[in-house]
Amino acid sequence: MLFDPTRLLLIAGPCSLENEGVCRAVAETLVALRRSEPALHIVFKGSFDKANRTSLAGARGTGLDAGLALLALVKREYGFPVLTDVHESPQVAAVAAVCDVVQIPAFLCRQTDLLLAAAATGRVVNVKKGQFLSPQEMVHVTGKLREGQAREIWQTERGTTFGYQNLVVDMRAFSIMARNGWPTVFDATHAVQLPGAGGGRSGGQREFVPPLALAALAAGADGLFLETHPNPDRAISDGPNMIPLAELPALIARGLAVWRAARG
């Protein structure tokens, strides 16, 4: 089992893998965090394909082969477990050959064939709750993964659609989803997206990442999912909701304090 209940799970990395320089910069900061905070269990994340861009003109990233090579580099040279998302069943085997965690994107969380293909790999499956689902409905998503013989499942909350171009987070979700018997994670950076509000791309309000992240940990979340970049304003995707890399250590220190307090 990869999840360790005695440590705070931190899934962190850039939205898109972009290039080796960005991956190394993020990994080096995470190494320093790992060294200073033994209560952290860090998983490096990055996407090889941003397959659901708002506009066809949006940059999609490295592609499968180059992205997996970057993730393999991070795993080999920095010693982190690695995670990436899959969008189609044929991608799953190649991703599982490199990654410790196979992630199901929120928009695809009800795609049965994709869930079963991920479950069959024997890897951890991190499934994001769709923006269109209630927390109560996640029992059916995890049920499909159980039926597919998934060895370990993580459930990630990333906000619920509220009207147009906005998301809200129901802090009851962590208690509700925990009833399914698997760890819960809060995706604090995607939760502050403003979908489609950036003129053909998503907008975001990164100033609300810290309060929401701390509230989720107080509400019982087992981990945080945080996208970060050395210069978010120059990132190829999701810049408005990513945490500047230099600000990550301070946020994690605050998060650990809340996580410890919430567990007595």
C-alpha positions as YAML, in Angstrom:
chain: A
units: angstrom
residues:
- id: 1
  name: MET
  ca: [0.00, 0.00, 0.00]
- id: 2
  name: LEU
  ca: [1.46, 3.36, -1.05]
- id: 3
  name: PHE
  ca: [-0.73, 5.49, 1.23]
- id: 4
  name: ASP
  ca: [0.66, 5.92, 4.76]
- id: 5
  name: PRO
  ca: [-1.91, 7.26, 7.26]
- id: 6
  name: THR
  ca: [0.88, 8.42, 9.57]
- id: 7
  name: ARG
  ca: [2.09, 10.96, 6.99]
- id: 8
  name: LEU
  ca: [0.41, 13.74, 5.04]
- id: 9
  name: LEU
  ca: [0.08, 12.79, 1.40]
- id: 10
  name: LEU
  ca: [1.25, 15.55, -0.94]
- id: 11
  name: ILE
  ca: [0.73, 15.18, -4.67]
- id: 12
  name: ALA
  ca: [2.62, 18.06, -6.25]
- id: 13
  name: GLY
  ca: [4.08, 19.11, -9.56]
- id: 14
  name: PRO
  ca: [3.43, 21.27, -12.61]
- id: 15
  name: CYS
  ca: [0.14, 21.12, -14.46]
- id: 16
  name: SER
  ca: [1.85, 20.19, -17.73]
- id: 17
  name: LEU
  ca: [5.25, 18.51, -17.61]
- id: 18
  name: GLU
  ca: [6.41, 21.15, -20.15]
- id: 19
  name: ASN
  ca: [10.15, 20.44, -20.15]
- id: 20
  name: GLU
  ca: [13.05, 19.06, -18.13]
- id: 21
  name: GLY
  ca: [13.92, 22.43, -16.58]
- id: 22
  name: VAL
  ca: [10.48, 22.90, -15.03]
- id: 23
  name: CYS
  ca: [10.42, 19.29, -13.76]
- id: 24
  name: ARG
  ca: [13.86, 19.59, -12.17]
- id: 25
  name: ALA
  ca: [13.07, 22.91, -10.50]
- id: 26
  name: VAL
  ca: [9.90, 21.50, -8.93]
- id: 27
  name: ALA
  ca: [11.57, 18.22, -7.95]
- id: 28
  name: GLU
  ca: [14.45, 20.01, -6.24]
- id: 29
  name: THR
  ca: [12.02, 22.03, -4.11]
- id: 30
  name: LEU
  ca: [10.15, 18.84, -3.23]
- id: 31
  name: VAL
  ca: [13.42, 17.15, -2.25]
- id: 32
  name: ALA
  ca: [14.11, 19.99, 0.19]
- id: 33
  name: LEU
  ca: [10.59, 19.64, 1.58]
- id: 34
  name: ARG
  ca: [11.02, 15.89, 1.99]
- id: 35
  name: ARG
  ca: [14.27, 16.45, 3.85]
- id: 36
  name: SER
  ca: [12.83, 19.06, 6.22]
- id: 37
  name: GLU
  ca: [9.39, 17.49, 6.76]
- id: 38
  name: PRO
  ca: [9.57, 13.73, 7.43]
- id: 39
  name: ALA
  ca: [5.80, 13.71, 8.04]
- id: 40
  name: LEU
  ca: [5.25, 14.27, 4.31]
- id: 41
  name: HIS
  ca: [4.73, 11.52, 1.76]
- id: 42
  name: ILE
  ca: [5.36, 13.21, -1.60]
- id: 43
  name: VAL
  ca: [4.22, 12.02, -5.01]
- id: 44
  name: PHE
  ca: [5.42, 13.98, -8.06]
- id: 45
  name: LYS
  ca: [2.70, 14.70, -10.64]
- id: 46
  name: GLY
  ca: [2.64, 16.08, -14.15]
- id: 47
  name: SER
  ca: [0.46, 15.72, -17.24]
- id: 48
  name: PHE
  ca: [1.78, 14.62, -20.63]
- id: 49
  name: ASP
  ca: [-1.40, 15.73, -22.40]
- id: 50
  name: LYS
  ca: [-3.90, 18.42, -21.49]
- id: 51
  name: ALA
  ca: [-6.59, 16.66, -23.45]
- id: 52
  name: ASN
  ca: [-9.54, 18.79, -22.31]
- id: 53
  name: ARG
  ca: [-8.32, 22.30, -23.15]
- id: 54
  name: THR
  ca: [-11.03, 24.94, -23.44]
- id: 55
  name: SER
  ca: [-9.92, 25.84, -26.97]
- id: 56
  name: LEU
  ca: [-8.25, 23.85, -29.74]
- id: 57
  name: ALA
  ca: [-5.57, 26.53, -29.69]
- id: 58
  name: GLY
  ca: [-4.56, 25.61, -26.12]
- id: 59
  name: ALA
  ca: [-1.14, 23.99, -25.67]
- id: 60
  name: ARG
  ca: [-1.46, 20.29, -24.87]
- id: 61
  name: GLY
  ca: [2.00, 19.43, -23.55]
- id: 62
  name: THR
  ca: [4.77, 16.97, -24.25]
- id: 63
  name: GLY
  ca: [2.83, 13.97, -25.54]
- id: 64
  name: LEU
  ca: [2.93, 10.45, -24.11]
- id: 65
  name: ASP
  ca: [6.48, 9.30, -24.85]
- id: 66
  name: ALA
  ca: [8.30, 12.50, -23.94]
- id: 67
  name: GLY
  ca: [6.14, 12.96, -20.84]
- id: 68
  name: LEU
  ca: [6.79, 9.46, -19.55]
- id: 69
  name: ALA
  ca: [10.51, 9.98, -20.13]
- id: 70
  name: LEU
  ca: [10.38, 13.09, -17.90]
- id: 71
  name: LEU
  ca: [8.48, 11.22, -15.20]
- id: 72
  name: ALA
  ca: [10.98, 8.37, -15.37]
- id: 73
  name: LEU
  ca: [13.79, 10.90, -14.94]
- id: 74
  name: VAL
  ca: [12.17, 12.38, -11.83]
- id: 75
  name: LYS
  ca: [11.59, 8.93, -10.38]
- id: 76
  name: ARG
  ca: [15.13, 7.78, -11.11]
- id: 77
  name: GLU
  ca: [17.09, 10.89, -10.09]
- id: 78
  name: TYR
  ca: [14.94, 12.26, -7.25]
- id: 79
  name: GLY
  ca: [13.38, 9.10, -5.84]
- id: 80
  name: PHE
  ca: [9.72, 10.18, -5.90]
- id: 81
  name: PRO
  ca: [6.77, 8.00, -6.80]
- id: 82
  name: VAL
  ca: [5.20, 9.55, -9.89]
- id: 83
  name: LEU
  ca: [1.65, 10.14, -11.10]
- id: 84
  name: THR
  ca: [0.04, 11.14, -14.37]
- id: 85
  name: ASP
  ca: [-3.44, 11.10, -15.89]
- id: 86
  name: VAL
  ca: [-4.79, 8.86, -18.60]
- id: 87
  name: HIS
  ca: [-7.51, 9.83, -21.05]
- id: 88
  name: GLU
  ca: [-8.00, 6.68, -23.13]
- id: 89
  name: SER
  ca: [-7.73, 2.99, -22.28]
- id: 90
  name: PRO
  ca: [-4.87, 2.34, -24.78]
- id: 91
  name: GLN
  ca: [-2.65, 4.76, -22.79]
- id: 92
  name: VAL
  ca: [-2.97, 2.88, -19.53]
- id: 93
  name: ALA
  ca: [-0.38, 0.12, -20.00]
- id: 94
  name: ALA
  ca: [2.39, 2.51, -21.03]
- id: 95
  name: VAL
  ca: [1.63, 4.84, -18.12]
- id: 96
  name: ALA
  ca: [1.53, 1.98, -15.61]
- id: 97
  name: ALA
  ca: [4.94, 0.77, -16.81]
- id: 98
  name: VAL
  ca: [6.46, 4.03, -15.48]
- id: 99
  name: CYS
  ca: [4.06, 5.52, -12.95]
- id: 100
  name: ASP
  ca: [3.22, 4.40, -9.43]
- id: 101
  name: VAL
  ca: [-0.18, 6.11, -9.55]
- id: 102
  name: VAL
  ca: [-2.57, 6.18, -12.51]
- id: 103
  name: GLN
  ca: [-4.94, 9.14, -12.35]
- id: 104
  name: ILE
  ca: [-8.47, 9.32, -13.78]
- id: 105
  name: PRO
  ca: [-9.41, 12.92, -14.66]
- id: 106
  name: ALA
  ca: [-12.57, 14.39, -13.18]
- id: 107
  name: PHE
  ca: [-14.40, 14.61, -16.50]
- id: 108
  name: LEU
  ca: [-13.74, 10.88, -17.08]
- id: 109
  name: CYS
  ca: [-14.54, 9.49, -13.63]
- id: 110
  name: ARG
  ca: [-17.61, 7.60, -14.88]
- id: 111
  name: GLN
  ca: [-15.90, 6.05, -17.92]
- id: 112
  name: THR
  ca: [-16.19, 2.38, -17.00]
- id: 113
  name: ASP
  ca: [-13.68, 0.96, -19.48]
- id: 114
  name: LEU
  ca: [-11.04, 3.50, -18.44]
- id: 115
  name: LEU
  ca: [-11.60, 2.77, -14.74]
- id: 116
  name: LEU
  ca: [-11.35, -0.98, -15.27]
- id: 117
  name: ALA
  ca: [-8.20, -0.66, -17.37]
- id: 118
  name: ALA
  ca: [-6.56, 1.42, -14.63]
- id: 119
  name: ALA
  ca: [-7.67, -1.00, -11.92]
- id: 120
  name: ALA
  ca: [-6.19, -3.95, -13.80]
- id: 121
  name: THR
  ca: [-2.67, -2.47, -13.74]
- id: 122
  name: GLY
  ca: [-2.16, -3.18, -10.05]
- id: 123
  name: ARG
  ca: [-1.05, 0.44, -9.58]
- id: 124
  name: VAL
  ca: [-2.67, 2.90, -7.21]
- id: 125
  name: VAL
  ca: [-5.61, 4.60, -8.93]
- id: 126
  name: ASN
  ca: [-6.29, 8.22, -8.03]
- id: 127
  name: VAL
  ca: [-9.76, 9.12, -9.29]
- id: 128
  name: LYS
  ca: [-10.94, 12.71, -9.25]
- id: 129
  name: LYS
  ca: [-14.57, 13.38, -8.40]
- id: 130
  name: GLY
  ca: [-16.29, 14.92, -11.39]
- id: 131
  name: GLN
  ca: [-17.43, 18.52, -11.11]
- id: 132
  name: PHE
  ca: [-20.89, 17.16, -11.90]
- id: 133
  name: LEU
  ca: [-21.03, 14.52, -9.13]
- id: 134
  name: SER
  ca: [-22.11, 14.67, -5.51]
- id: 135
  name: PRO
  ca: [-19.73, 13.17, -2.93]
- id: 136
  name: GLN
  ca: [-22.33, 10.45, -2.31]
- id: 137
  name: GLU
  ca: [-22.04, 9.25, -5.92]
- id: 138
  name: MET
  ca: [-18.35, 8.45, -5.56]
- id: 139
  name: VAL
  ca: [-19.32, 5.13, -4.00]
- id: 140
  name: HIS
  ca: [-20.28, 3.97, -7.49]
- id: 141
  name: VAL
  ca: [-16.97, 5.15, -8.97]
- id: 142
  name: THR
  ca: [-14.91, 3.39, -6.33]
- id: 143
  name: GLY
  ca: [-17.25, 0.41, -6.66]
- id: 144
  name: LYS
  ca: [-16.26, 0.00, -10.30]
- id: 145
  name: LEU
  ca: [-12.59, 0.11, -9.31]
- id: 146
  name: ARG
  ca: [-13.17, -2.47, -6.57]
- id: 147
  name: GLU
  ca: [-14.91, -4.74, -9.06]
- id: 148
  name: GLY
  ca: [-11.91, -4.29, -11.32]
- id: 149
  name: GLN
  ca: [-9.67, -5.54, -8.49]
- id: 150
  name: ALA
  ca: [-7.89, -2.23, -7.89]
- id: 151
  name: ARG
  ca: [-5.35, -2.74, -5.12]
- id: 152
  name: GLU
  ca: [-5.51, 0.83, -3.78]
- id: 153
  name: ILE
  ca: [-7.78, 3.77, -4.55]
- id: 154
  name: TRP
  ca: [-7.41, 7.46, -3.76]
- id: 155
  name: GLN
  ca: [-10.41, 9.81, -4.08]
- id: 156
  name: THR
  ca: [-9.75, 13.43, -4.99]
- id: 157
  name: GLU
  ca: [-12.19, 16.29, -4.51]
- id: 158
  name: ARG
  ca: [-11.68, 19.21, -6.92]
- id: 159
  name: GLY
  ca: [-14.85, 21.27, -6.50]
- id: 160
  name: THR
  ca: [-18.37, 21.18, -7.91]
- id: 161
  name: THR
  ca: [-19.78, 23.28, -10.75]
- id: 162
  name: PHE
  ca: [-21.71, 26.24, -9.35]
- id: 163
  name: GLY
  ca: [-23.54, 28.14, -12.05]
- id: 164
  name: TYR
  ca: [-21.34, 29.23, -14.94]
- id: 165
  name: GLN
  ca: [-17.53, 29.39, -14.84]
- id: 166
  name: ASN
  ca: [-17.27, 28.78, -11.12]
- id: 167
  name: LEU
  ca: [-16.64, 25.96, -8.65]
- id: 168
  name: VAL
  ca: [-17.41, 25.53, -4.97]
- id: 169
  name: VAL
  ca: [-16.09, 23.01, -2.44]
- id: 170
  name: ASP
  ca: [-18.36, 21.26, 0.04]
- id: 171
  name: MET
  ca: [-16.17, 20.40, 3.01]
- id: 172
  name: ARG
  ca: [-18.55, 17.60, 3.96]
- id: 173
  name: ALA
  ca: [-17.21, 15.71, 0.95]
- id: 174
  name: PHE
  ca: [-14.19, 14.34, 2.81]
- id: 175
  name: SER
  ca: [-16.27, 12.68, 5.52]
- id: 176
  name: ILE
  ca: [-18.78, 11.39, 2.98]
- id: 177
  name: MET
  ca: [-16.18, 9.94, 0.60]
- id: 178
  name: ALA
  ca: [-14.17, 8.45, 3.49]
- id: 179
  name: ARG
  ca: [-17.11, 6.07, 4.05]
- id: 180
  name: ASN
  ca: [-16.04, 4.33, 0.84]
- id: 181
  name: GLY
  ca: [-13.01, 3.01, 2.72]
- id: 182
  name: TRP
  ca: [-10.25, 4.83, 0.81]
- id: 183
  name: PRO
  ca: [-8.13, 7.95, 1.46]
- id: 184
  name: THR
  ca: [-9.41, 11.36, 0.41]
- id: 185
  name: VAL
  ca: [-7.34, 14.09, -1.22]
- id: 186
  name: PHE
  ca: [-8.12, 17.74, -1.88]
- id: 187
  name: ASP
  ca: [-7.08, 19.25, -5.20]
- id: 188
  name: ALA
  ca: [-6.74, 22.79, -3.95]
- id: 189
  name: THR
  ca: [-5.45, 24.30, -7.17]
- id: 190
  name: HIS
  ca: [-8.09, 23.01, -9.58]
- id: 191
  name: ALA
  ca: [-10.77, 23.91, -7.03]
- id: 192
  name: VAL
  ca: [-10.03, 27.61, -7.62]
- id: 193
  name: GLN
  ca: [-10.33, 27.39, -11.40]
- id: 194
  name: LEU
  ca: [-12.80, 29.58, -13.24]
- id: 195
  name: PRO
  ca: [-13.53, 27.18, -16.12]
- id: 196
  name: GLY
  ca: [-13.59, 28.86, -19.51]
- id: 197
  name: ALA
  ca: [-13.41, 32.34, -17.97]
- id: 198
  name: GLY
  ca: [-10.06, 33.32, -19.45]
- id: 199
  name: GLY
  ca: [-11.16, 34.03, -23.01]
- id: 200
  name: GLY
  ca: [-10.72, 30.58, -24.53]
- id: 201
  name: ARG
  ca: [-8.89, 29.19, -21.51]
- id: 202
  name: SER
  ca: [-9.56, 28.65, -17.81]
- id: 203
  name: GLY
  ca: [-9.09, 31.46, -15.37]
- id: 204
  name: GLY
  ca: [-8.29, 31.02, -11.70]
- id: 205
  name: GLN
  ca: [-7.99, 32.61, -8.27]
- id: 206
  name: ARG
  ca: [-4.81, 31.25, -6.72]
- id: 207
  name: GLU
  ca: [-5.17, 33.55, -3.71]
- id: 208
  name: PHE
  ca: [-7.86, 31.19, -2.41]
- id: 209
  name: VAL
  ca: [-5.70, 28.05, -2.56]
- id: 210
  name: PRO
  ca: [-4.25, 28.42, 0.99]
- id: 211
  name: PRO
  ca: [-7.54, 28.95, 2.87]
- id: 212
  name: LEU
  ca: [-9.27, 26.12, 1.01]
- id: 213
  name: ALA
  ca: [-6.32, 23.75, 1.49]
- id: 214
  name: LEU
  ca: [-6.19, 24.43, 5.23]
- id: 215
  name: ALA
  ca: [-9.97, 24.07, 5.55]
- id: 216
  name: ALA
  ca: [-9.89, 20.71, 3.77]
- id: 217
  name: LEU
  ca: [-7.22, 19.36, 6.09]
- id: 218
  name: ALA
  ca: [-9.21, 20.57, 9.09]
- id: 219
  name: ALA
  ca: [-12.26, 18.80, 7.61]
- id: 220
  name: GLY
  ca: [-10.41, 15.48, 7.45]
- id: 221
  name: ALA
  ca: [-8.71, 15.26, 4.04]
- id: 222
  name: ASP
  ca: [-5.80, 12.80, 4.05]
- id: 223
  name: GLY
  ca: [-3.78, 14.63, 1.46]
- id: 224
  name: LEU
  ca: [-3.34, 17.66, -0.78]
- id: 225
  name: PHE
  ca: [-2.99, 17.88, -4.54]
- id: 226
  name: LEU
  ca: [-1.18, 21.10, -5.44]
- id: 227
  name: GLU
  ca: [0.02, 22.18, -8.85]
- id: 228
  name: THR
  ca: [3.07, 24.43, -8.73]
- id: 229
  name: HIS
  ca: [5.43, 26.10, -11.19]
- id: 230
  name: PRO
  ca: [8.53, 28.32, -10.96]
- id: 231
  name: ASN
  ca: [6.64, 31.04, -12.85]
- id: 232
  name: PRO
  ca: [2.93, 30.22, -13.14]
- id: 233
  name: ASP
  ca: [2.21, 33.27, -15.28]
- id: 234
  name: ARG
  ca: [4.40, 31.75, -18.01]
- id: 235
  name: ALA
  ca: [3.07, 28.19, -17.69]
- id: 236
  name: ILE
  ca: [1.43, 26.67, -20.75]
- id: 237
  name: SER
  ca: [-1.67, 25.63, -18.79]
- id: 238
  name: ASP
  ca: [-3.53, 26.46, -15.58]
- id: 239
  name: GLY
  ca: [-1.18, 29.28, -14.62]
- id: 240
  name: PRO
  ca: [-3.85, 31.38, -12.84]
- id: 241
  name: ASN
  ca: [-4.56, 28.65, -10.30]
- id: 242
  name: MET
  ca: [-1.06, 27.23, -9.74]
- id: 243
  name: ILE
  ca: [1.00, 28.05, -6.65]
- id: 244
  name: PRO
  ca: [4.33, 29.82, -7.31]
- id: 245
  name: LEU
  ca: [7.03, 27.31, -6.42]
- id: 246
  name: ALA
  ca: [8.70, 29.71, -3.97]
- id: 247
  name: GLU
  ca: [5.48, 29.88, -1.93]
- id: 248
  name: LEU
  ca: [4.98, 26.12, -1.65]
- id: 249
  name: PRO
  ca: [7.14, 25.40, 1.45]
- id: 250
  name: ALA
  ca: [5.34, 27.95, 3.62]
- id: 251
  name: LEU
  ca: [1.93, 26.63, 2.58]
- id: 252
  name: ILE
  ca: [2.96, 23.05, 3.35]
- id: 253
  name: ALA
  ca: [4.27, 24.05, 6.78]
- id: 254
  name: ARG
  ca: [0.89, 25.59, 7.58]
- id: 255
  name: GLY
  ca: [-0.90, 22.58, 6.17]
- id: 256
  name: LEU
  ca: [1.08, 20.17, 8.31]
- id: 257
  name: ALA
  ca: [0.22, 22.16, 11.43]
- id: 258
  name: VAL
  ca: [-3.51, 21.94, 10.63]
- id: 259
  name: TRP
  ca: [-3.26, 18.26, 9.66]
- id: 260
  name: ARG
  ca: [-1.58, 17.42, 12.99]
- id: 261
  name: ALA
  ca: [-4.10, 19.47, 14.98]
- id: 262
  name: ALA
  ca: [-7.05, 17.83, 13.23]
- id: 263
  name: ARG
  ca: [-5.72, 14.40, 14.23]
- id: 264
  name: GLY
  ca: [-5.24, 15.34, 17.86]
...
